[in-house]
mmCIF file with all atom_site columns, C-alpha atoms in Angstrom:
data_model
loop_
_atom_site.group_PDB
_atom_site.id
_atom_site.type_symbol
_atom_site.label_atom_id
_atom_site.label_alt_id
_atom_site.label_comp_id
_atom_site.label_asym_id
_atom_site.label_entity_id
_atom_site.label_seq_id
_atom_site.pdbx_PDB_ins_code
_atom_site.Cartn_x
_atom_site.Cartn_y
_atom_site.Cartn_z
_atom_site.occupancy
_atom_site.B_iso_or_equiv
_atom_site.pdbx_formal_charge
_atom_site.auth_seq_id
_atom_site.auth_comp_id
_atom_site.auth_asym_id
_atom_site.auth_atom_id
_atom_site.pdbx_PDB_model_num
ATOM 1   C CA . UNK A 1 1   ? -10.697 5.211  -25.408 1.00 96.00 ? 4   UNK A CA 1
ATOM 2   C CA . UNK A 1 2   ? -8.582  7.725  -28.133 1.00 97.00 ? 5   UNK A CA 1
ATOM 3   C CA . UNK A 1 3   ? -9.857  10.274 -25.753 1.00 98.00 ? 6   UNK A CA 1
ATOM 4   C CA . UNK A 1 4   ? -8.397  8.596  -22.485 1.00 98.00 ? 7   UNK A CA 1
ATOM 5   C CA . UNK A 1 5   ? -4.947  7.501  -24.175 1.00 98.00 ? 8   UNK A CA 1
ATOM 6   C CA . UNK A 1 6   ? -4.286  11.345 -25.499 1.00 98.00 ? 9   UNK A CA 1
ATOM 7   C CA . UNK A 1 7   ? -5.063  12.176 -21.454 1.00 98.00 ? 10  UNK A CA 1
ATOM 8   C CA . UNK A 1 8   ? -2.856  9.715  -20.492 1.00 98.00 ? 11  UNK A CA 1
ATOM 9   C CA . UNK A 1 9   ? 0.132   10.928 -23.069 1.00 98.00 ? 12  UNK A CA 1
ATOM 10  C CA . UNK A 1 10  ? -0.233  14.517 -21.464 1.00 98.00 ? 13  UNK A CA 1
ATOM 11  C CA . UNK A 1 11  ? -0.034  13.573 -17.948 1.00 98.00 ? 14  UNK A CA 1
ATOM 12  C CA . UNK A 1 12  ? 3.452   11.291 -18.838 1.00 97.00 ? 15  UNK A CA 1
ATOM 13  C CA . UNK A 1 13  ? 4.438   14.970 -20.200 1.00 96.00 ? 16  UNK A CA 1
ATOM 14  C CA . UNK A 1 14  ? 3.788   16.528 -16.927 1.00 96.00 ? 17  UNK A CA 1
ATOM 15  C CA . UNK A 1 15  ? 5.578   13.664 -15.074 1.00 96.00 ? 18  UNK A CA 1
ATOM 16  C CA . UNK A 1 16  ? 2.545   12.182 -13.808 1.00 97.00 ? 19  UNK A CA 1
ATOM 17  C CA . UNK A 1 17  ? 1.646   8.213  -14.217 1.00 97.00 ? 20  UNK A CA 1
ATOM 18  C CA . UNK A 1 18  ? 0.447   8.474  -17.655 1.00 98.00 ? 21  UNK A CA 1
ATOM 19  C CA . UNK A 1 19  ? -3.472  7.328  -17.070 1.00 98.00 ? 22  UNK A CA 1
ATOM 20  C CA . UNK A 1 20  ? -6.676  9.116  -19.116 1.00 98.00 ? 23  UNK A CA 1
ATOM 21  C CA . UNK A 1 21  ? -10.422 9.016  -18.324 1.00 98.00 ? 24  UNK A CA 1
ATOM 22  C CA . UNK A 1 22  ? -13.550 9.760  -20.153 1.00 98.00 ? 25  UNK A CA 1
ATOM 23  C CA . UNK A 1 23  ? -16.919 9.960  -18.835 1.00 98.00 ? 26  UNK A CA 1
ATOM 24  C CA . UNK A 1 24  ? -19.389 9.224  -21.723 1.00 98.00 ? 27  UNK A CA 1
ATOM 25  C CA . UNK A 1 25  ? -23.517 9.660  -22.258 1.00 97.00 ? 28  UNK A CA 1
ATOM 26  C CA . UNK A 1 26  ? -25.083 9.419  -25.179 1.00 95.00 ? 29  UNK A CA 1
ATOM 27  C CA . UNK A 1 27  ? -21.763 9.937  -27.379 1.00 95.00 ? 30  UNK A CA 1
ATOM 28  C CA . UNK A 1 28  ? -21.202 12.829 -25.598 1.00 97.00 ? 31  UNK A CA 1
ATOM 29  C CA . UNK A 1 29  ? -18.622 13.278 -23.396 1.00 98.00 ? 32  UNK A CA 1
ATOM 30  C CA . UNK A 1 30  ? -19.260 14.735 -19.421 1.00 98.00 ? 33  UNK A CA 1
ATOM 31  C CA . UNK A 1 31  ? -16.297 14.728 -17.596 1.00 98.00 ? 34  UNK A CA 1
ATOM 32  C CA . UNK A 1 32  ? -12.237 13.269 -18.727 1.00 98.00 ? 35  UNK A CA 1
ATOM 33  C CA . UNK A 1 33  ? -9.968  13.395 -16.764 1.00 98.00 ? 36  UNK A CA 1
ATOM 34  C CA . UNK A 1 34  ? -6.055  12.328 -16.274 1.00 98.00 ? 37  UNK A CA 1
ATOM 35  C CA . UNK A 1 35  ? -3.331  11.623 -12.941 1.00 97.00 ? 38  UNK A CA 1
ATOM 36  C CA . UNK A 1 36  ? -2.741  14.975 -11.356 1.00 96.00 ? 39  UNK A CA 1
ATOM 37  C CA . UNK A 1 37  ? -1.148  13.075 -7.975  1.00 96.00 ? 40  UNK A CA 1
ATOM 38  C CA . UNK A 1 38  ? 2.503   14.716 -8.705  1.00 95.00 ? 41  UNK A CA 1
ATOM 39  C CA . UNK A 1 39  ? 0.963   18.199 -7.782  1.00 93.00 ? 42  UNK A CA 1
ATOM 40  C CA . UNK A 1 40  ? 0.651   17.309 -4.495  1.00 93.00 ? 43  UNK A CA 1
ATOM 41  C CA . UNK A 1 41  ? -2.993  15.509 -4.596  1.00 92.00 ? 44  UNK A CA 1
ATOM 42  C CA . UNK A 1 42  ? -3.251  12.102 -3.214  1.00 94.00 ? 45  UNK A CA 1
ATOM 43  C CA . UNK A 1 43  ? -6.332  10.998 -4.577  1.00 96.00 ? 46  UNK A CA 1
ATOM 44  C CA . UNK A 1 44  ? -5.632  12.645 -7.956  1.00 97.00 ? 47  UNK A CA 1
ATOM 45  C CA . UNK A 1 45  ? -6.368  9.941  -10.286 1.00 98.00 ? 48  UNK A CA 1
ATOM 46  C CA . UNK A 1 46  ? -8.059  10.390 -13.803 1.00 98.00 ? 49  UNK A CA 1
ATOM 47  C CA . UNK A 1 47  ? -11.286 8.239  -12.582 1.00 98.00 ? 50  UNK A CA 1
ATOM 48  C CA . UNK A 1 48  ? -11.314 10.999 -9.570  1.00 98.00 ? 51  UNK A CA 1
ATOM 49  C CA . UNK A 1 49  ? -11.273 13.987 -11.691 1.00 98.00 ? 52  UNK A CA 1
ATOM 50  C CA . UNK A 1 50  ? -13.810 12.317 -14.622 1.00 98.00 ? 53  UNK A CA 1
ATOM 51  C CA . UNK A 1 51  ? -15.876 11.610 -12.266 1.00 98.00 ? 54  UNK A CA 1
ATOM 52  C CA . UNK A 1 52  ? -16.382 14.838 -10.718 1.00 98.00 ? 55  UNK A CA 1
ATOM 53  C CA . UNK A 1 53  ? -16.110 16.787 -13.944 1.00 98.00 ? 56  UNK A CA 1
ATOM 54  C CA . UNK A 1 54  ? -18.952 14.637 -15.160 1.00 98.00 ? 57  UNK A CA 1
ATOM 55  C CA . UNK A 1 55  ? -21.011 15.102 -11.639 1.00 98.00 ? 58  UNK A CA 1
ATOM 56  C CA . UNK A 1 56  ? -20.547 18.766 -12.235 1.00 98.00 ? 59  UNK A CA 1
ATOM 57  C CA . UNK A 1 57  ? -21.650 18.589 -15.778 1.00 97.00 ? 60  UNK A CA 1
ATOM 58  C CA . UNK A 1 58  ? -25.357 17.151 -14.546 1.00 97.00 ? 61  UNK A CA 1
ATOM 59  C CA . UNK A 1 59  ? -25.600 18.704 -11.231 1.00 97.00 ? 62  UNK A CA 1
ATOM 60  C CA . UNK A 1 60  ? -25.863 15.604 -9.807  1.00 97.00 ? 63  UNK A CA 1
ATOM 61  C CA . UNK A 1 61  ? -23.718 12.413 -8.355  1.00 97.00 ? 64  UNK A CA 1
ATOM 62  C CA . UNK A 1 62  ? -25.514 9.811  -9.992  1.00 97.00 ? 65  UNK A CA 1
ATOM 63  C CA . UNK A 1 63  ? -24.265 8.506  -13.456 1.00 98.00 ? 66  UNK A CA 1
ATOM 64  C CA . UNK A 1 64  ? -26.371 5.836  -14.023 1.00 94.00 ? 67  UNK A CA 1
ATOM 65  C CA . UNK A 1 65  ? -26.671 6.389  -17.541 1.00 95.00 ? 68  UNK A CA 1
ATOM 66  C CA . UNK A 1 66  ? -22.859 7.198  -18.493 1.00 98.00 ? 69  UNK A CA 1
ATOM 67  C CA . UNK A 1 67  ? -19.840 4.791  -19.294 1.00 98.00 ? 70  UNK A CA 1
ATOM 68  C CA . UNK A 1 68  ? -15.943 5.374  -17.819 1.00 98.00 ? 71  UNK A CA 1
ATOM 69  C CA . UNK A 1 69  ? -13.228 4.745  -20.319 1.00 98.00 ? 72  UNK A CA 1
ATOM 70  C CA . UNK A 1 70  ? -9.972  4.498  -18.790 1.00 98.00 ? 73  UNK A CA 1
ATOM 71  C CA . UNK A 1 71  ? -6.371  3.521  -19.806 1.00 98.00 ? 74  UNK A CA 1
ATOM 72  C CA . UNK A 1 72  ? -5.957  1.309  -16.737 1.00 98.00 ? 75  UNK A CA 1
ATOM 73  C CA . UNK A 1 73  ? -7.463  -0.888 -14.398 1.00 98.00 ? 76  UNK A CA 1
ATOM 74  C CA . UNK A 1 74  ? -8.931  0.967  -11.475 1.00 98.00 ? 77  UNK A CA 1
ATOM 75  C CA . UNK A 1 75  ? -7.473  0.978  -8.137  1.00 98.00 ? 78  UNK A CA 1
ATOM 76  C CA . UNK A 1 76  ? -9.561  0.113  -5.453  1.00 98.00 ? 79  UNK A CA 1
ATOM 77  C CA . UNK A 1 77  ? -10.185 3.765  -4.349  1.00 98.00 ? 80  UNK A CA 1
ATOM 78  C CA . UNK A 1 78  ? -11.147 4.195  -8.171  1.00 98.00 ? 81  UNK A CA 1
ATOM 79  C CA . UNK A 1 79  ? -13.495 1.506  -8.156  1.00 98.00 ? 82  UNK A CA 1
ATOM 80  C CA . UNK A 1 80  ? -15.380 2.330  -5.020  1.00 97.00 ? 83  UNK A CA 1
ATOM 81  C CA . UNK A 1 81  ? -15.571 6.102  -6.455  1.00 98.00 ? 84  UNK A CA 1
ATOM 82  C CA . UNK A 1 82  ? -17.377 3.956  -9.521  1.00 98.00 ? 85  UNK A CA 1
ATOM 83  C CA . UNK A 1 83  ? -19.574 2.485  -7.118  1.00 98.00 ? 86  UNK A CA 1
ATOM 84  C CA . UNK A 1 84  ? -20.836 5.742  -5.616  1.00 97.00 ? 87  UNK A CA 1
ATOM 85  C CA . UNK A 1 85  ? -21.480 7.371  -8.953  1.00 98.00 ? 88  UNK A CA 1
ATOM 86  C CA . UNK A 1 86  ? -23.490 3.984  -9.826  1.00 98.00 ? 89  UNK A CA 1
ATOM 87  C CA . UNK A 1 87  ? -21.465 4.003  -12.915 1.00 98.00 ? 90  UNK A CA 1
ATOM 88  C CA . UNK A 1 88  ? -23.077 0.980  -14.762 1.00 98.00 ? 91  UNK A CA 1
ATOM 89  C CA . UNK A 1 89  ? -19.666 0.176  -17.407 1.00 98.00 ? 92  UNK A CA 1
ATOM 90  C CA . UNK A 1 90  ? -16.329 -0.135 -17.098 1.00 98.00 ? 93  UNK A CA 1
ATOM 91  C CA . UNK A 1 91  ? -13.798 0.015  -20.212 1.00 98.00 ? 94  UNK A CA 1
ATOM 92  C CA . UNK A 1 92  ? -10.519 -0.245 -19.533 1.00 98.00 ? 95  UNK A CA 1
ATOM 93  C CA . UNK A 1 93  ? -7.152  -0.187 -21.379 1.00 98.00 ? 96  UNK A CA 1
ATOM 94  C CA . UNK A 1 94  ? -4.548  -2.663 -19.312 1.00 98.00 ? 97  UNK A CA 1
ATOM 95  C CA . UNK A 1 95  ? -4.258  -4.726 -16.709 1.00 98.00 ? 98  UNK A CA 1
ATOM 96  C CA . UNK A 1 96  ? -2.966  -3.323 -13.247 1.00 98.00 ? 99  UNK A CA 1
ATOM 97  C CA . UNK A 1 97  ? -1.030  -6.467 -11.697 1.00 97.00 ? 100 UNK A CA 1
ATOM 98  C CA . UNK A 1 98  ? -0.299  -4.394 -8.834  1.00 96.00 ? 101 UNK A CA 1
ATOM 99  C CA . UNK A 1 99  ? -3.313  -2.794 -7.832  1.00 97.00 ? 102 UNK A CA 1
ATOM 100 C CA . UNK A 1 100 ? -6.033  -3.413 -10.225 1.00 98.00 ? 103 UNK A CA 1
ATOM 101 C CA . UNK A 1 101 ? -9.424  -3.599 -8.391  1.00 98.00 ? 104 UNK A CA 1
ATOM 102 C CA . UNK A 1 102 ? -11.346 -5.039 -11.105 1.00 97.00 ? 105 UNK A CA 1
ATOM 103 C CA . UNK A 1 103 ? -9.946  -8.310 -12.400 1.00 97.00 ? 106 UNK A CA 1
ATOM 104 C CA . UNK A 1 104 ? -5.934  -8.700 -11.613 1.00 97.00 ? 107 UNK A CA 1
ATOM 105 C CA . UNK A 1 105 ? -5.423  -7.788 -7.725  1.00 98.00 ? 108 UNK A CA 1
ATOM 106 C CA . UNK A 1 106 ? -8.847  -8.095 -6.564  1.00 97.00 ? 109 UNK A CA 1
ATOM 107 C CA . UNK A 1 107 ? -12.775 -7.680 -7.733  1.00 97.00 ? 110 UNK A CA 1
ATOM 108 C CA . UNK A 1 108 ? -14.293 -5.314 -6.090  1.00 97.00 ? 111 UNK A CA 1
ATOM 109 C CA . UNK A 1 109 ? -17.343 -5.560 -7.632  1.00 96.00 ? 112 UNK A CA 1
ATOM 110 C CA . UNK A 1 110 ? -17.387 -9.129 -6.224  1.00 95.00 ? 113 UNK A CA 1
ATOM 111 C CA . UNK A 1 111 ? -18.683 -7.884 -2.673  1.00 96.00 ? 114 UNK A CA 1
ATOM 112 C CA . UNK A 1 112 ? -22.270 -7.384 -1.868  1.00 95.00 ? 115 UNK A CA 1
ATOM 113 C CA . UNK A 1 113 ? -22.154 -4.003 -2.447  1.00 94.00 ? 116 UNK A CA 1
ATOM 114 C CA . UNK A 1 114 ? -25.230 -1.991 -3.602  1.00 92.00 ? 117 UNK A CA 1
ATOM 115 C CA . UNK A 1 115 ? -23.658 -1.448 -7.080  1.00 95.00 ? 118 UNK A CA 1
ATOM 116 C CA . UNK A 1 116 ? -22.301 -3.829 -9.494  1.00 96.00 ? 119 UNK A CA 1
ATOM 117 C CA . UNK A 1 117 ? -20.621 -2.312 -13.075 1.00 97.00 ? 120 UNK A CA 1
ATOM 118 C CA . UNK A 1 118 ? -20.081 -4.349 -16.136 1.00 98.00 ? 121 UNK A CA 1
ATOM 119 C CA . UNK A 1 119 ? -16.326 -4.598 -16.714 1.00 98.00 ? 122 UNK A CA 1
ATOM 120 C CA . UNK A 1 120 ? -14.810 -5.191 -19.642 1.00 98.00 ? 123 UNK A CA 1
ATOM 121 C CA . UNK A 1 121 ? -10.931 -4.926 -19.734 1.00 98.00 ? 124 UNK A CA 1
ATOM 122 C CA . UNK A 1 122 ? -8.256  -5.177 -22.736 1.00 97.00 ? 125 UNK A CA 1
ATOM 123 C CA . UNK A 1 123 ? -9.284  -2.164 -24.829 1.00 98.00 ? 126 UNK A CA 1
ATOM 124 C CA . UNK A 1 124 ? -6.230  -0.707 -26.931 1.00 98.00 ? 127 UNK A CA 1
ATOM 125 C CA . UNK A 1 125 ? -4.599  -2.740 -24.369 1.00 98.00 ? 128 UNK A CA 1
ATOM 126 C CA . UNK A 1 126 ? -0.482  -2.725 -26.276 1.00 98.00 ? 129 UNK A CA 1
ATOM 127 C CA . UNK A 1 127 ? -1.053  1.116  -26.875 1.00 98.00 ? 130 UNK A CA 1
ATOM 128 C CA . UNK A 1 128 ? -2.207  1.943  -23.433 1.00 98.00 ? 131 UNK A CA 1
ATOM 129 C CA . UNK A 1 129 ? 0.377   -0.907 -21.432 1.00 98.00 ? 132 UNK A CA 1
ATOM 130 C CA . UNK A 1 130 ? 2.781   0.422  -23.991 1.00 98.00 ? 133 UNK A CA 1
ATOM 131 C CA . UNK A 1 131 ? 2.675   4.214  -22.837 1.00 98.00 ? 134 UNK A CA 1
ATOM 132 C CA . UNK A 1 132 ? 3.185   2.953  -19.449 1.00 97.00 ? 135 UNK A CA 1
ATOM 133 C CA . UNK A 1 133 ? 6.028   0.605  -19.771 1.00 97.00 ? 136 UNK A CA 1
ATOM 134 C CA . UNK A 1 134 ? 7.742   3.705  -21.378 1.00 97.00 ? 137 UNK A CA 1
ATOM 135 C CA . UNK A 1 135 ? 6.933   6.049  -18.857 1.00 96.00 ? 138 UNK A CA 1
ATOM 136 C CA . UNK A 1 136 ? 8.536   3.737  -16.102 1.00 94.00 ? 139 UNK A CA 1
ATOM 137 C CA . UNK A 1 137 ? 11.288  2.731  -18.253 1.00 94.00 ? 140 UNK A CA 1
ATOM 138 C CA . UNK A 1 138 ? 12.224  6.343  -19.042 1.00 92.00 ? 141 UNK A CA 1
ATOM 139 C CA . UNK A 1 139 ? 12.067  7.186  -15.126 1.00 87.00 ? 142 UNK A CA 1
ATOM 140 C CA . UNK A 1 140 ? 13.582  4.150  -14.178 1.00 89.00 ? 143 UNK A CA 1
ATOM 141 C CA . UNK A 1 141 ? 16.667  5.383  -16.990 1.00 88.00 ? 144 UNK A CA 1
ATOM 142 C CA . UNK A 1 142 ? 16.566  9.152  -15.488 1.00 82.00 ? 145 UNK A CA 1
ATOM 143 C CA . UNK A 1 143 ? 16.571  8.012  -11.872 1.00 80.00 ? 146 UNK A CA 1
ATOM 144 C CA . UNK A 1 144 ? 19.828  5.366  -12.256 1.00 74.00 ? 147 UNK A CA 1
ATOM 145 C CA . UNK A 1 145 ? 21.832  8.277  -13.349 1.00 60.00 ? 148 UNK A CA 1
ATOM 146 C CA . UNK A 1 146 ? 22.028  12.087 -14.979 1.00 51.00 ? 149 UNK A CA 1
ATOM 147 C CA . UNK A 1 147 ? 24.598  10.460 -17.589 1.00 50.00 ? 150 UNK A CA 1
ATOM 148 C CA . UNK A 1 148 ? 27.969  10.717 -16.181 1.00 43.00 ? 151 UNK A CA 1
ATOM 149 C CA . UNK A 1 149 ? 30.159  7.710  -16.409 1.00 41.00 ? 152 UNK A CA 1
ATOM 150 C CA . UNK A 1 150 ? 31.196  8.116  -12.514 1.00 39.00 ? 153 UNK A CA 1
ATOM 151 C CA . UNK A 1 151 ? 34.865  9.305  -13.498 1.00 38.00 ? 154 UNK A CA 1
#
């Protein structure tokens, strides 16, 4: 999860939602990944690029033996990209209230679908929530204004 959260601090630095992803086997990891939506990718999410890093890594798109560590809840798109990697556990840093597919919005997993990952949410939950709620209160900050008083 280290590895996800310094992902997550260098997309914030780019501008992106700062969110990290590791793919893990065996202590080793095979594909990390972090938001990259800003430059013009829609489904440019961390899980996204893990995911396929890791695929790449085995030449194959089953990673049935591998664990995702992310710094958020996955979104639904996220979470069905878990289910067609067969990705069999799911660590994740905060909650997503918004659009969390796991636990807060929904449960994915839930359905009769032909996969079903272990979940376990809350890791380094203040530090990873914490790098958010910066991130959006910096924006929010830089968006209200560029500093002038209005005179």
């Amino acid at each position: 999860m280290r590895r996800a959260l310094a992902l997550a601090e260098e997309a914030g630095k780019r501008g992106e939602v700062p969110v990290g992803c590791v793919i893990v086997r065996e202590g080793k990891i095979l594909g990390e990944g972090s938001n990259r939506r800003e430059e013009g990718y829609a489904a440019g999410h961390a899980e996204i690029e893990a995911i396929t890093m890791a695929n790449r890594a085995l030449g194959a798109w089953r990673l049935a033996d591998a664990e995702l560590y992310v710094t958020l809840e996955p979104c639904p798109m996220c979470a069905g990209a878990i289910v067609a990697a067969r990705i069999p556990k799911i660590w994740f840093g905060a909650y997503d209230p918004k659009a969390g597919a796991c636990v807060s919005v929904m449960d994915l997993f839930s359905y009769p679908l032909n996969h079903k990952p272990a979940v376990s949410g809350g890791h380094l939950e203040e530090e990873c929530a914490g790098l958010l709620r910066r991130f959006f209160l910096s924006k929010r900050q830089t968006e209200k204004g560029d500093g002038h008083d209005g005179l």
